[in-house]
PDB file of C-alpha atoms and ligand atoms in Angstrom:
ATOM      1  CA  UNK A 147       0.000   0.000   0.000  1.00  0.00           C
ATOM      2  CA  UNK A 148       1.190   3.489  -0.822  1.00  0.00           C
ATOM      3  CA  UNK A 149       1.636   6.864   0.805  1.00  0.00           C
ATOM      4  CA  UNK A 150      -0.354   9.625  -0.875  1.00  0.00           C
ATOM      5  CA  UNK A 151      -0.672  13.359  -0.296  1.00  0.00           C
ATOM      6  CA  UNK A 152      -4.085  14.955  -0.800  1.00  0.00           C
ATOM      7  CA  UNK A 153      -4.368  18.737  -0.666  1.00  0.00           C
ATOM      8  CA  UNK A 154      -7.738  20.222   0.215  1.00  0.00           C
ATOM      9  CA  UNK A 155      -8.494  17.100   2.254  1.00  0.00           C
ATOM     10  CA  UNK A 156     -10.910  18.829   4.639  1.00  0.00           C
ATOM     11  CA  UNK A 157     -13.791  19.321   2.193  1.00  0.00           C
ATOM     12  CA  UNK A 158     -15.435  18.361  -1.088  1.00  0.00           C
ATOM     13  CA  UNK A 159     -13.440  16.397  -3.641  1.00  0.00           C
ATOM     14  CA  UNK A 160     -10.268  16.387  -1.520  1.00  0.00           C
ATOM     15  CA  UNK A 161     -12.131  14.821   1.420  1.00  0.00           C
ATOM     16  CA  UNK A 162     -13.721  12.238  -0.893  1.00  0.00           C
ATOM     17  CA  UNK A 163     -10.322  11.441  -2.436  1.00  0.00           C
ATOM     18  CA  UNK A 164      -8.695  11.012   0.977  1.00  0.00           C
ATOM     19  CA  UNK A 165     -11.509   8.700   2.049  1.00  0.00           C
ATOM     20  CA  UNK A 166     -11.341   6.635  -1.161  1.00  0.00           C
ATOM     21  CA  UNK A 167      -7.590   6.162  -0.758  1.00  0.00           C
ATOM     22  CA  UNK A 168      -7.846   5.281   2.931  1.00  0.00           C
ATOM     23  CA  UNK A 169     -10.593   2.752   2.189  1.00  0.00           C
ATOM     24  CA  UNK A 170      -8.275   1.157  -0.377  1.00  0.00           C
ATOM     25  CA  UNK A 171      -5.690   0.727   2.400  1.00  0.00           C
ATOM     26  CA  UNK A 172      -3.307   3.579   1.591  1.00  0.00           C
ATOM     27  CA  UNK A 173      -1.739   6.011   4.017  1.00  0.00           C
ATOM     28  CA  UNK A 174      -2.984   9.523   3.305  1.00  0.00           C
ATOM     29  CA  UNK A 175      -1.264  12.739   4.331  1.00  0.00           C
ATOM     30  CA  UNK A 176      -4.000  15.346   4.071  1.00  0.00           C
ATOM     31  CA  UNK A 177      -3.062  19.026   3.777  1.00  0.00           C
ATOM     32  CA  UNK A 178      -5.535  21.815   4.383  1.00  0.00           C
ATOM     33  CA  UNK A 179      -6.092  25.045   6.284  1.00  0.00           C
ATOM     34  CA  UNK A 180      -7.838  23.051   9.035  1.00  0.00           C
ATOM     35  CA  UNK A 181      -8.865  19.511  10.033  1.00  0.00           C
ATOM     36  CA  UNK A 182      -5.888  17.933   8.277  1.00  0.00           C
ATOM     37  CA  UNK A 183      -2.751  15.886   9.017  1.00  0.00           C
ATOM     38  CA  UNK A 184      -0.685  18.860   7.898  1.00  0.00           C
ATOM     39  CA  UNK A 185      -2.169  22.294   8.497  1.00  0.00           C
ATOM     40  CA  UNK A 186      -0.745  24.794   6.026  1.00  0.00           C
ATOM     41  CA  UNK A 187      -1.757  27.743   3.878  1.00  0.00           C
ATOM     42  CA  UNK A 188      -0.835  26.583   0.369  1.00  0.00           C
ATOM     43  CA  UNK A 189      -1.471  30.070  -0.947  1.00  0.00           C
ATOM     44  CA  UNK A 190       1.875  31.295   0.428  1.00  0.00           C
ATOM     45  CA  UNK A 191       5.520  30.313  -0.148  1.00  0.00           C
ATOM     46  CA  UNK A 192       6.016  29.848   3.607  1.00  0.00           C
ATOM     47  CA  UNK A 193       2.977  27.561   3.879  1.00  0.00           C
ATOM     48  CA  UNK A 194       4.059  25.520   0.854  1.00  0.00           C
ATOM     49  CA  UNK A 195       7.626  25.160   2.178  1.00  0.00           C
ATOM     50  CA  UNK A 196       6.365  24.069   5.606  1.00  0.00           C
ATOM     51  CA  UNK A 197       3.979  21.561   4.016  1.00  0.00           C
ATOM     52  CA  UNK A 198       6.738  20.132   1.791  1.00  0.00           C
ATOM     53  CA  UNK A 199       9.127  19.611   4.688  1.00  0.00           C
ATOM     54  CA  UNK A 200       6.454  18.038   6.893  1.00  0.00           C
ATOM     55  CA  UNK A 201       5.368  15.684   4.116  1.00  0.00           C
ATOM     56  CA  UNK A 202       8.984  14.660   3.404  1.00  0.00           C
ATOM     57  CA  UNK A 203       9.471  13.908   7.077  1.00  0.00           C
ATOM     58  CA  UNK A 204       6.252  11.873   7.327  1.00  0.00           C
ATOM     59  CA  UNK A 205       6.972   9.832   4.174  1.00  0.00           C
ATOM     60  CA  UNK A 206      10.722   9.520   4.848  1.00  0.00           C
ATOM     61  CA  UNK A 207      11.493  10.909   1.368  1.00  0.00           C
ATOM     62  CA  UNK A 208       9.487   8.323  -0.622  1.00  0.00           C
ATOM     63  CA  UNK A 209       6.032   9.173  -1.877  1.00  0.00           C
ATOM     64  CA  UNK A 210       3.681   7.180  -4.132  1.00  0.00           C
ATOM     65  CA  UNK A 211       1.144   9.804  -5.112  1.00  0.00           C
ATOM     66  CA  UNK A 212      -0.075  13.377  -4.866  1.00  0.00           C
ATOM     67  CA  UNK A 213      -3.585  14.619  -5.570  1.00  0.00           C
ATOM     68  CA  UNK A 214      -3.498  18.419  -5.686  1.00  0.00           C
ATOM     69  CA  UNK A 215      -7.163  19.178  -5.091  1.00  0.00           C
ATOM     70  CA  UNK A 216      -7.224  22.319  -2.908  1.00  0.00           C
ATOM     71  CA  UNK A 217      -8.637  25.364  -4.596  1.00  0.00           C
ATOM     72  CA  UNK A 218     -10.886  28.380  -4.360  1.00  0.00           C
ATOM     73  CA  UNK A 219     -13.801  29.229  -6.629  1.00  0.00           C
ATOM     74  CA  UNK A 220     -14.772  32.142  -8.878  1.00  0.00           C
ATOM     75  CA  UNK A 221     -16.692  33.810  -6.058  1.00  0.00           C
ATOM     76  CA  UNK A 222     -13.372  34.481  -4.268  1.00  0.00           C
ATOM     77  CA  UNK A 223     -13.173  38.273  -3.938  1.00  0.00           C
ATOM     78  CA  UNK A 224      -9.478  38.745  -4.801  1.00  0.00           C
ATOM     79  CA  UNK A 225      -8.008  37.469  -8.091  1.00  0.00           C
ATOM     80  CA  UNK A 226      -4.521  37.395  -6.500  1.00  0.00           C
ATOM     81  CA  UNK A 227      -5.758  34.739  -4.068  1.00  0.00           C
ATOM     82  CA  UNK A 228      -7.044  32.655  -6.966  1.00  0.00           C
ATOM     83  CA  UNK A 229      -3.629  32.882  -8.664  1.00  0.00           C
ATOM     84  CA  UNK A 230      -1.688  31.817  -5.568  1.00  0.00           C
ATOM     85  CA  UNK A 231      -3.928  28.945  -4.543  1.00  0.00           C
ATOM     86  CA  UNK A 232      -5.206  27.503  -7.802  1.00  0.00           C
ATOM     87  CA  UNK A 233      -1.986  27.727  -9.839  1.00  0.00           C
ATOM     88  CA  UNK A 234       1.036  28.181  -7.591  1.00  0.00           C
ATOM     89  CA  UNK A 235      -0.092  25.760  -4.891  1.00  0.00           C
ATOM     90  CA  UNK A 236       0.097  22.683  -7.130  1.00  0.00           C
ATOM     91  CA  UNK A 237       3.083  23.854  -9.163  1.00  0.00           C
ATOM     92  CA  UNK A 238       5.334  24.770  -6.227  1.00  0.00           C
ATOM     93  CA  UNK A 239       4.241  21.855  -4.051  1.00  0.00           C
ATOM     94  CA  UNK A 240       4.896  19.376  -6.858  1.00  0.00           C
ATOM     95  CA  UNK A 241       8.296  20.882  -7.650  1.00  0.00           C
ATOM     96  CA  UNK A 242       9.183  20.274  -3.995  1.00  0.00           C
ATOM     97  CA  UNK A 243       7.766  16.740  -3.847  1.00  0.00           C
ATOM     98  CA  UNK A 244       8.943  15.456  -7.258  1.00  0.00           C
ATOM     99  CA  UNK A 245      12.190  13.885  -5.921  1.00  0.00           C
ATOM    100  CA  UNK A 246      10.200  11.911  -3.327  1.00  0.00           C
ATOM    101  CA  UNK A 247       7.793  10.764  -6.057  1.00  0.00           C
ATOM    102  CA  UNK A 248      10.761   9.691  -8.199  1.00  0.00           C
ATOM    103  CA  UNK A 249      12.140   7.721  -5.245  1.00  0.00           C
ATOM    104  CA  UNK A 250       9.071   5.483  -5.247  1.00  0.00           C
ATOM    105  CA  UNK A 251       9.784   4.324  -8.826  1.00  0.00           C
ATOM    106  CA  UNK A 252       6.096   4.711  -9.772  1.00  0.00           C
ATOM    107  CA  UNK A 253       5.084   8.185  -8.616  1.00  0.00           C
ATOM    108  CA  UNK A 254       1.637   9.326  -9.680  1.00  0.00           C
ATOM    109  CA  UNK A 255       0.227  12.856  -9.659  1.00  0.00           C
ATOM    110  CA  UNK A 256      -3.214  14.239 -10.396  1.00  0.00           C
ATOM    111  CA  UNK A 257      -3.908  17.953 -10.452  1.00  0.00           C
ATOM    112  CA  UNK A 258      -7.483  19.195 -10.413  1.00  0.00           C
ATOM    113  CA  UNK A 259      -8.161  21.631 -13.218  1.00  0.00           C
ATOM    114  CA  UNK A 260     -11.660  22.600 -14.319  1.00  0.00           C
ATOM    115  CA  UNK A 261     -13.805  22.416 -17.428  1.00  0.00           C
ATOM    116  CA  UNK A 262     -14.103  26.191 -17.006  1.00  0.00           C
ATOM    117  CA  UNK A 263     -10.705  26.322 -18.753  1.00  0.00           C
ATOM    118  CA  UNK A 264     -12.479  25.301 -21.981  1.00  0.00           C
ATOM    119  CA  UNK A 265     -16.059  26.452 -21.393  1.00  0.00           C
ATOM    120  CA  UNK A 266     -15.583  30.009 -20.051  1.00  0.00           C
ATOM    121  CA  UNK A 267     -14.727  32.477 -22.855  1.00  0.00           C
ATOM    122  CA  UNK A 268     -12.608  34.714 -20.601  1.00  0.00           C
ATOM    123  CA  UNK A 269      -9.110  33.229 -20.743  1.00  0.00           C
ATOM    124  CA  UNK A 270      -6.566  35.997 -20.119  1.00  0.00           C
ATOM    125  CA  UNK A 271      -3.593  35.263 -22.416  1.00  0.00           C
ATOM    126  CA  UNK A 272      -1.205  37.594 -20.581  1.00  0.00           C
ATOM    127  CA  UNK A 273      -2.033  35.929 -17.278  1.00  0.00           C
ATOM    128  CA  UNK A 274      -1.382  32.512 -18.849  1.00  0.00           C
ATOM    129  CA  UNK A 275       2.085  33.775 -19.909  1.00  0.00           C
ATOM    130  CA  UNK A 276       2.924  35.115 -16.453  1.00  0.00           C
ATOM    131  CA  UNK A 277       1.775  31.896 -14.795  1.00  0.00           C
ATOM    132  CA  UNK A 278       3.764  29.656 -17.113  1.00  0.00           C
ATOM    133  CA  UNK A 279       6.975  31.637 -16.547  1.00  0.00           C
ATOM    134  CA  UNK A 280       6.342  31.229 -12.809  1.00  0.00           C
ATOM    135  CA  UNK A 281       6.229  34.898 -11.804  1.00  0.00           C
ATOM    136  CA  UNK A 282       3.771  34.787  -8.910  1.00  0.00           C
ATOM    137  CA  UNK A 283       3.973  38.467  -7.927  1.00  0.00           C
ATOM    138  CA  UNK A 284       3.521  39.731 -11.500  1.00  0.00           C
ATOM    139  CA  UNK A 285       0.683  37.252 -12.071  1.00  0.00           C
ATOM    140  CA  UNK A 286      -1.106  38.362  -8.908  1.00  0.00           C
ATOM    141  CA  UNK A 287      -0.751  42.026  -9.827  1.00  0.00           C
ATOM    142  CA  UNK A 288      -1.929  41.472 -13.421  1.00  0.00           C
ATOM    143  CA  UNK A 289      -4.917  39.378 -12.287  1.00  0.00           C
ATOM    144  CA  UNK A 290      -6.019  42.061  -9.819  1.00  0.00           C
ATOM    145  CA  UNK A 291      -5.756  44.737 -12.537  1.00  0.00           C
ATOM    146  CA  UNK A 292      -7.727  42.621 -15.016  1.00  0.00           C
ATOM    147  CA  UNK A 293     -10.373  41.989 -12.355  1.00  0.00           C
ATOM    148  CA  UNK A 294     -10.786  45.729 -11.786  1.00  0.00           C
ATOM    149  CA  UNK A 295     -11.224  46.217 -15.559  1.00  0.00           C
ATOM    150  CA  UNK A 296     -13.935  43.523 -15.837  1.00  0.00           C
ATOM    151  CA  UNK A 297     -17.471  44.852 -16.467  1.00  0.00           C
ATOM    152  CA  UNK A 298     -19.296  45.437 -13.167  1.00  0.00           C
ATOM    153  CA  UNK A 299     -22.158  43.080 -14.119  1.00  0.00           C
ATOM    154  CA  UNK A 300     -19.718  40.190 -14.601  1.00  0.00           C
ATOM    155  CA  UNK A 301     -17.896  41.035 -11.357  1.00  0.00           C
ATOM    156  CA  UNK A 302     -21.182  41.134  -9.451  1.00  0.00           C
ATOM    157  CA  UNK A 303     -22.162  37.661 -10.672  1.00  0.00           C
ATOM    158  CA  UNK A 304     -18.753  36.024 -10.361  1.00  0.00           C
ATOM    159  CA  UNK A 305     -15.978  38.328  -9.095  1.00  0.00           C
ATOM    160  CA  UNK A 306     -12.968  36.316 -10.276  1.00  0.00           C
ATOM    161  CA  UNK A 307     -14.326  34.102 -13.061  1.00  0.00           C
ATOM    162  CA  UNK A 308     -11.619  35.105 -15.552  1.00  0.00           C
ATOM    163  CA  UNK A 309      -8.750  34.485 -13.077  1.00  0.00           C
ATOM    164  CA  UNK A 310     -10.391  31.213 -12.069  1.00  0.00           C
ATOM    165  CA  UNK A 311     -10.751  29.832 -15.604  1.00  0.00           C
ATOM    166  CA  UNK A 312      -7.319  31.185 -16.580  1.00  0.00           C
ATOM    167  CA  UNK A 313      -5.459  29.623 -13.631  1.00  0.00           C
ATOM    168  CA  UNK A 314      -7.054  26.256 -14.431  1.00  0.00           C
ATOM    169  CA  UNK A 315      -6.191  26.682 -18.139  1.00  0.00           C
ATOM    170  CA  UNK A 316      -2.550  27.469 -17.311  1.00  0.00           C
ATOM    171  CA  UNK A 317      -2.365  24.606 -14.808  1.00  0.00           C
ATOM    172  CA  UNK A 318      -3.439  22.133 -17.504  1.00  0.00           C
ATOM    173  CA  UNK A 319      -0.850  23.613 -19.920  1.00  0.00           C
ATOM    174  CA  UNK A 320       1.844  23.399 -17.223  1.00  0.00           C
ATOM    175  CA  UNK A 321       0.951  19.772 -16.572  1.00  0.00           C
ATOM    176  CA  UNK A 322       1.160  18.798 -20.254  1.00  0.00           C
ATOM    177  CA  UNK A 323       4.468  20.643 -20.716  1.00  0.00           C
ATOM    178  CA  UNK A 324       5.950  19.226 -17.510  1.00  0.00           C
ATOM    179  CA  UNK A 325       4.713  15.635 -17.718  1.00  0.00           C
ATOM    180  CA  UNK A 326       6.860  14.820 -20.745  1.00  0.00           C
ATOM    181  CA  UNK A 327      10.142  16.276 -19.466  1.00  0.00           C
ATOM    182  CA  UNK A 328      12.808  13.710 -18.527  1.00  0.00           C
ATOM    183  CA  UNK A 329      12.754  14.829 -14.873  1.00  0.00           C
ATOM    184  CA  UNK A 330       9.192  13.519 -14.688  1.00  0.00           C
ATOM    185  CA  UNK A 331       8.617  10.989 -17.465  1.00  0.00           C
ATOM    186  CA  UNK A 332      11.976   9.194 -17.228  1.00  0.00           C
ATOM    187  CA  UNK A 333      11.745   9.109 -13.451  1.00  0.00           C
ATOM    188  CA  UNK A 334       8.441   7.253 -13.698  1.00  0.00           C
ATOM    189  CA  UNK A 335       6.469  10.168 -12.267  1.00  0.00           C
ATOM    190  CA  UNK A 336       3.216  10.436 -14.223  1.00  0.00           C
ATOM    191  CA  UNK A 337       1.259  13.689 -14.191  1.00  0.00           C
ATOM    192  CA  UNK A 338      -2.352  13.992 -15.331  1.00  0.00           C
ATOM    193  CA  UNK A 339      -5.176  16.514 -15.064  1.00  0.00           C
ATOM    194  CA  UNK A 340      -8.794  15.960 -14.115  1.00  0.00           C
ATOM    195  CA  UNK A 341     -11.124  18.741 -15.235  1.00  0.00           C
ATOM    196  CA  UNK A 342     -14.350  18.518 -13.233  1.00  0.00           C
ATOM    197  CA  UNK A 343     -17.554  20.243 -14.189  1.00  0.00           C
ATOM    198  CA  UNK A 344     -20.355  21.127 -11.793  1.00  0.00           C
ATOM    199  CA  UNK A 345     -19.759  19.059  -8.663  1.00  0.00           C
ATOM    200  CA  UNK A 346     -21.852  19.765  -5.591  1.00  0.00           C
ATOM    201  CA  UNK A 347     -19.433  20.984  -2.911  1.00  0.00           C
ATOM    202  CA  UNK A 348     -19.233  24.087  -0.714  1.00  0.00           C
ATOM    203  CA  UNK A 349     -17.137  25.737  -3.446  1.00  0.00           C
ATOM    204  CA  UNK A 350     -19.761  25.193  -6.128  1.00  0.00           C
ATOM    205  CA  UNK A 351     -22.677  26.146  -3.896  1.00  0.00           C
ATOM    206  CA  UNK A 352     -20.924  29.370  -2.789  1.00  0.00           C
ATOM    207  CA  UNK A 353     -23.398  29.778   0.050  1.00  0.00           C
ATOM    208  CA  UNK A 354     -26.430  28.533  -1.926  1.00  0.00           C
ATOM    209  CA  UNK A 355     -28.484  25.386  -1.260  1.00  0.00           C
ATOM    210  CA  UNK A 356     -28.056  22.054  -3.049  1.00  0.00           C
ATOM    211  CA  UNK A 357     -31.836  21.548  -3.172  1.00  0.00           C
ATOM    212  CA  UNK A 358     -32.212  24.721  -5.260  1.00  0.00           C
ATOM    213  CA  UNK A 359     -29.976  23.380  -8.040  1.00  0.00           C
ATOM    214  CA  UNK A 360     -31.676  22.475 -11.316  1.00  0.00           C
ATOM    215  CA  UNK A 361     -29.727  21.025 -14.244  1.00  0.00           C
ATOM    216  CA  UNK A 362     -32.227  22.453 -16.752  1.00  0.00           C
ATOM    217  CA  UNK A 363     -31.780  25.983 -15.398  1.00  0.00           C
ATOM    218  CA  UNK A 364     -27.981  25.702 -15.037  1.00  0.00           C
ATOM    219  CA  UNK A 365     -25.898  28.168 -17.121  1.00  0.00           C
ATOM    220  CA  UNK A 366     -23.942  25.356 -18.828  1.00  0.00           C
ATOM    221  CA  UNK A 367     -25.518  22.263 -20.435  1.00  0.00           C
ATOM    222  CA  UNK A 368     -25.698  19.158 -18.249  1.00  0.00           C
ATOM    223  CA  UNK A 369     -26.371  16.347 -20.764  1.00  0.00           C
ATOM    224  CA  UNK A 370     -26.535  13.600 -18.124  1.00  0.00           C
ATOM    225  CA  UNK A 371     -29.238  15.537 -16.263  1.00  0.00           C
ATOM    226  CA  UNK A 372     -27.339  15.391 -12.993  1.00  0.00           C
ATOM    227  CA  UNK A 373     -24.660  17.240 -11.062  1.00  0.00           C
ATOM    228  CA  UNK A 374     -21.515  15.473  -9.919  1.00  0.00           C
ATOM    229  CA  UNK A 375     -20.788  14.301  -6.399  1.00  0.00           C
ATOM    230  CA  UNK A 376     -17.272  14.568  -4.907  1.00  0.00           C
ATOM    231  CA  UNK A 377     -16.995  10.760  -5.123  1.00  0.00           C
ATOM    232  CA  UNK A 378     -17.423  10.895  -8.925  1.00  0.00           C
ATOM    233  CA  UNK A 379     -14.133  12.782  -9.131  1.00  0.00           C
ATOM    234  CA  UNK A 380     -12.418  10.818  -6.346  1.00  0.00           C
ATOM    235  CA  UNK A 381     -13.043   7.619  -8.343  1.00  0.00           C
ATOM    236  CA  UNK A 382     -10.970   8.862 -11.293  1.00  0.00           C
ATOM    237  CA  UNK A 383      -8.279  10.398  -9.087  1.00  0.00           C
ATOM    238  CA  UNK A 384      -7.841   6.972  -7.520  1.00  0.00           C
ATOM    239  CA  UNK A 385      -7.516   5.295 -10.940  1.00  0.00           C
ATOM    240  CA  UNK A 386      -4.769   7.709 -12.039  1.00  0.00           C
ATOM    241  CA  UNK A 387      -2.887   7.194  -8.757  1.00  0.00           C
ATOM    242  CA  UNK A 388      -2.730   3.406  -9.129  1.00  0.00           C
ATOM    243  CA  UNK A 389       0.715   2.012 -10.018  1.00  0.00           C
ATOM    244  CA  UNK A 390      -1.003   0.007 -12.810  1.00  0.00           C
ATOM    245  CA  UNK A 391      -1.935   3.305 -14.524  1.00  0.00           C
ATOM    246  CA  UNK A 392       1.534   3.327 -16.094  1.00  0.00           C
ATOM    247  CA  UNK A 393       1.061   4.430 -19.734  1.00  0.00           C
ATOM    248  CA  UNK A 394      -0.858   7.695 -19.377  1.00  0.00           C
ATOM    249  CA  UNK A 395       0.792  11.017 -18.702  1.00  0.00           C
ATOM    250  CA  UNK A 396       0.002  14.571 -19.768  1.00  0.00           C
ATOM    251  CA  UNK A 397      -3.676  13.684 -20.224  1.00  0.00           C
ATOM    252  CA  UNK A 398      -6.667  15.854 -19.390  1.00  0.00           C
ATOM    253  CA  UNK A 399      -9.837  14.012 -18.388  1.00  0.00           C
ATOM    254  CA  UNK A 400     -13.138  15.894 -18.186  1.00  0.00           C
ATOM    255  CA  UNK A 401     -15.347  14.568 -15.395  1.00  0.00           C
ATOM    256  CA  UNK A 402     -18.199  16.925 -16.105  1.00  0.00           C
ATOM    257  CA  UNK A 403     -21.344  15.036 -17.062  1.00  0.00           C
ATOM    258  CA  UNK A 404     -20.740  15.856 -20.735  1.00  0.00           C
ATOM    259  CA  UNK A 405     -20.705  19.664 -20.463  1.00  0.00           C
ATOM    260  CA  UNK A 406     -17.523  20.251 -22.458  1.00  0.00           C
ATOM    261  CA  UNK A 407     -18.578  17.793 -25.181  1.00  0.00           C
ATOM    262  CA  UNK A 408     -21.995  19.470 -25.422  1.00  0.00           C
ATOM    263  CA  UNK A 409     -20.546  22.975 -25.687  1.00  0.00           C
ATOM    264  CA  UNK A 410     -17.638  22.158 -27.999  1.00  0.00           C
ATOM    265  CA  UNK A 411     -18.390  18.885 -29.771  1.00  0.00           C
ATOM    266  CA  UNK A 412     -15.896  19.558 -32.574  1.00  0.00           C
ATOM    267  CA  UNK A 413     -13.034  20.967 -30.483  1.00  0.00           C
ATOM    268  CA  UNK A 414     -11.387  17.565 -30.135  1.00  0.00           C
ATOM    269  CA  UNK A 415      -9.594  15.925 -31.725  1.00  0.00           C
ATOM    270  CA  UNK A 416      -7.660  18.876 -33.105  1.00  0.00           C
ATOM    271  CA  UNK A 417      -5.853  18.033 -36.332  1.00  0.00           C
ATOM    272  CA  UNK A 418      -2.108  18.613 -36.372  1.00  0.00           C
ATOM    273  CA  UNK A 419      -0.953  21.386 -38.680  1.00  0.00           C
ATOM    274  CA  UNK A 420       2.468  21.690 -40.299  1.00  0.00           C
TER     275      UNK A 420
HETATM  276  P1  NAI B 262     -14.201  22.734  -1.440  1.00  0.00           P
HETATM  277  O1  NAI B 262     -14.345  24.164  -1.103  1.00  0.00           O
HETATM  278  O2  NAI B 262     -15.216  21.773  -0.953  1.00  0.00           O
HETATM  279  O3  NAI B 262     -12.760  22.218  -0.977  1.00  0.00           O
HETATM  280  C1  NAI B 262     -11.598  22.958  -1.228  1.00  0.00           C
HETATM  281  C2  NAI B 262     -10.609  22.717  -0.094  1.00  0.00           C
HETATM  282  O4  NAI B 262      -9.413  23.438  -0.405  1.00  0.00           O
HETATM  283  C3  NAI B 262     -11.130  23.222   1.268  1.00  0.00           C
HETATM  284  O5  NAI B 262     -11.019  22.225   2.257  1.00  0.00           O
HETATM  285  C4  NAI B 262     -10.225  24.403   1.536  1.00  0.00           C
HETATM  286  O6  NAI B 262      -9.982  24.638   2.924  1.00  0.00           O
HETATM  287  C5  NAI B 262      -8.954  24.012   0.803  1.00  0.00           C
HETATM  288  N1  NAI B 262      -8.127  25.188   0.575  1.00  0.00           N
HETATM  289  C6  NAI B 262      -8.542  26.378   0.034  1.00  0.00           C
HETATM  290  N2  NAI B 262      -7.549  27.266   0.108  1.00  0.00           N
HETATM  291  C7  NAI B 262      -6.496  26.643   0.707  1.00  0.00           C
HETATM  292  C8  NAI B 262      -5.194  27.064   1.068  1.00  0.00           C
HETATM  293  N3  NAI B 262      -4.772  28.328   0.870  1.00  0.00           N
HETATM  294  N4  NAI B 262      -4.374  26.167   1.665  1.00  0.00           N
HETATM  295  C9  NAI B 262      -4.797  24.909   1.908  1.00  0.00           C
HETATM  296  N5  NAI B 262      -6.019  24.448   1.584  1.00  0.00           N
HETATM  297  C10 NAI B 262      -6.859  25.320   0.994  1.00  0.00           C
HETATM  298  O7  NAI B 262     -14.088  22.695  -3.027  1.00  0.00           O
HETATM  299  P2  NAI B 262     -14.159  21.537  -4.132  1.00  0.00           P
HETATM  300  O8  NAI B 262     -15.286  21.868  -5.002  1.00  0.00           O
HETATM  301  O9  NAI B 262     -14.008  20.204  -3.542  1.00  0.00           O
HETATM  302  O10 NAI B 262     -12.865  21.927  -4.979  1.00  0.00           O
HETATM  303  C11 NAI B 262     -11.783  21.070  -5.191  1.00  0.00           C
HETATM  304  C12 NAI B 262     -11.084  21.468  -6.465  1.00  0.00           C
HETATM  305  O11 NAI B 262     -11.953  21.242  -7.575  1.00  0.00           O
HETATM  306  C13 NAI B 262     -10.703  22.943  -6.535  1.00  0.00           C
HETATM  307  O12 NAI B 262      -9.393  23.041  -7.094  1.00  0.00           O
HETATM  308  C14 NAI B 262     -11.723  23.535  -7.489  1.00  0.00           C
HETATM  309  O13 NAI B 262     -11.254  24.650  -8.171  1.00  0.00           O
HETATM  310  C15 NAI B 262     -11.959  22.376  -8.414  1.00  0.00           C
HETATM  311  N6  NAI B 262     -13.218  22.416  -9.152  1.00  0.00           N
HETATM  312  C16 NAI B 262     -14.415  22.414  -8.497  1.00  0.00           C
HETATM  313  C17 NAI B 262     -15.590  22.359  -9.202  1.00  0.00           C
HETATM  314  C18 NAI B 262     -16.923  22.255  -8.548  1.00  0.00           C
HETATM  315  O14 NAI B 262     -17.953  22.352  -9.231  1.00  0.00           O
HETATM  316  N7  NAI B 262     -17.002  22.028  -7.243  1.00  0.00           N
HETATM  317  C19 NAI B 262     -15.596  22.380 -10.676  1.00  0.00           C
HETATM  318  C20 NAI B 262     -14.278  22.384 -11.267  1.00  0.00           C
HETATM  319  C21 NAI B 262     -13.142  22.411 -10.515  1.00  0.00           C
END
């Protein structure tokens, strides 16, 4: 049985992932702001560094898997917070834990993206650039400026929707670029992305009530006529973390009830151009 890190283990999909892994007999090191094995703020460099060193101590330098699930939603008031938690938390944490994953010989990583990266038409190209070069301060500043320039009606409905979708877009790009580098691929550390759609958690509800949700009135199509439960995502995270999942890296899996396929049926496959 393996040792796995789950960030965001106190709620929603992270809690469901931690439970799924524990039920399968694994040791789980949960990281969250509260109610976790390791209490840390993954939105700061200090919190990430403290979490990395505590994890390395607990796993004695050999780690089988990481599920980077922690995140904040588009109702978060400050776009800088979205940048630091949704993009830099997984990227910096995984840079710190990669050697321990390599030491296991079959390290597995899943990062949680979002289908908003392909279904929200507000991807900020400059922010993507700043994220991919790893400049956290510049990215935070740019995201806050772009937020202030967003039309008031959009801000009122969803204050940081552009930063949210853009951080998830850049995270998926980072994962595809990183997964195939020798430091990851040739060390047996596989890195994949799960892009959930509407999954009923505190983040999705943003203070609303689950019983008021209606798939027919939802802003994006829900072809299966249902919303997701945290366990629907935890199931796939578990599959990617298994040592037998050995020939898939750099993949993005939508777990969204068909939303992305309904909105963009012809977007994939994309033909190669020369
Ligand atoms: P949730 O709100 O139930 O759980 C998120 C967890 O992350 C919480 O326990 C929270 O304390 C933790 N967290 C937040 N900021 C943190 C920080 N600075 N340091 C450490 N932990 C922190 O949310 P949910 O829905 O389970 O979200 C999980 C992931 O799924 C997030 O990355 C989210 O963006 C993503 N997602 C969620 C969707 C949904 O419909 N619920 C859709 C698409 C993506």
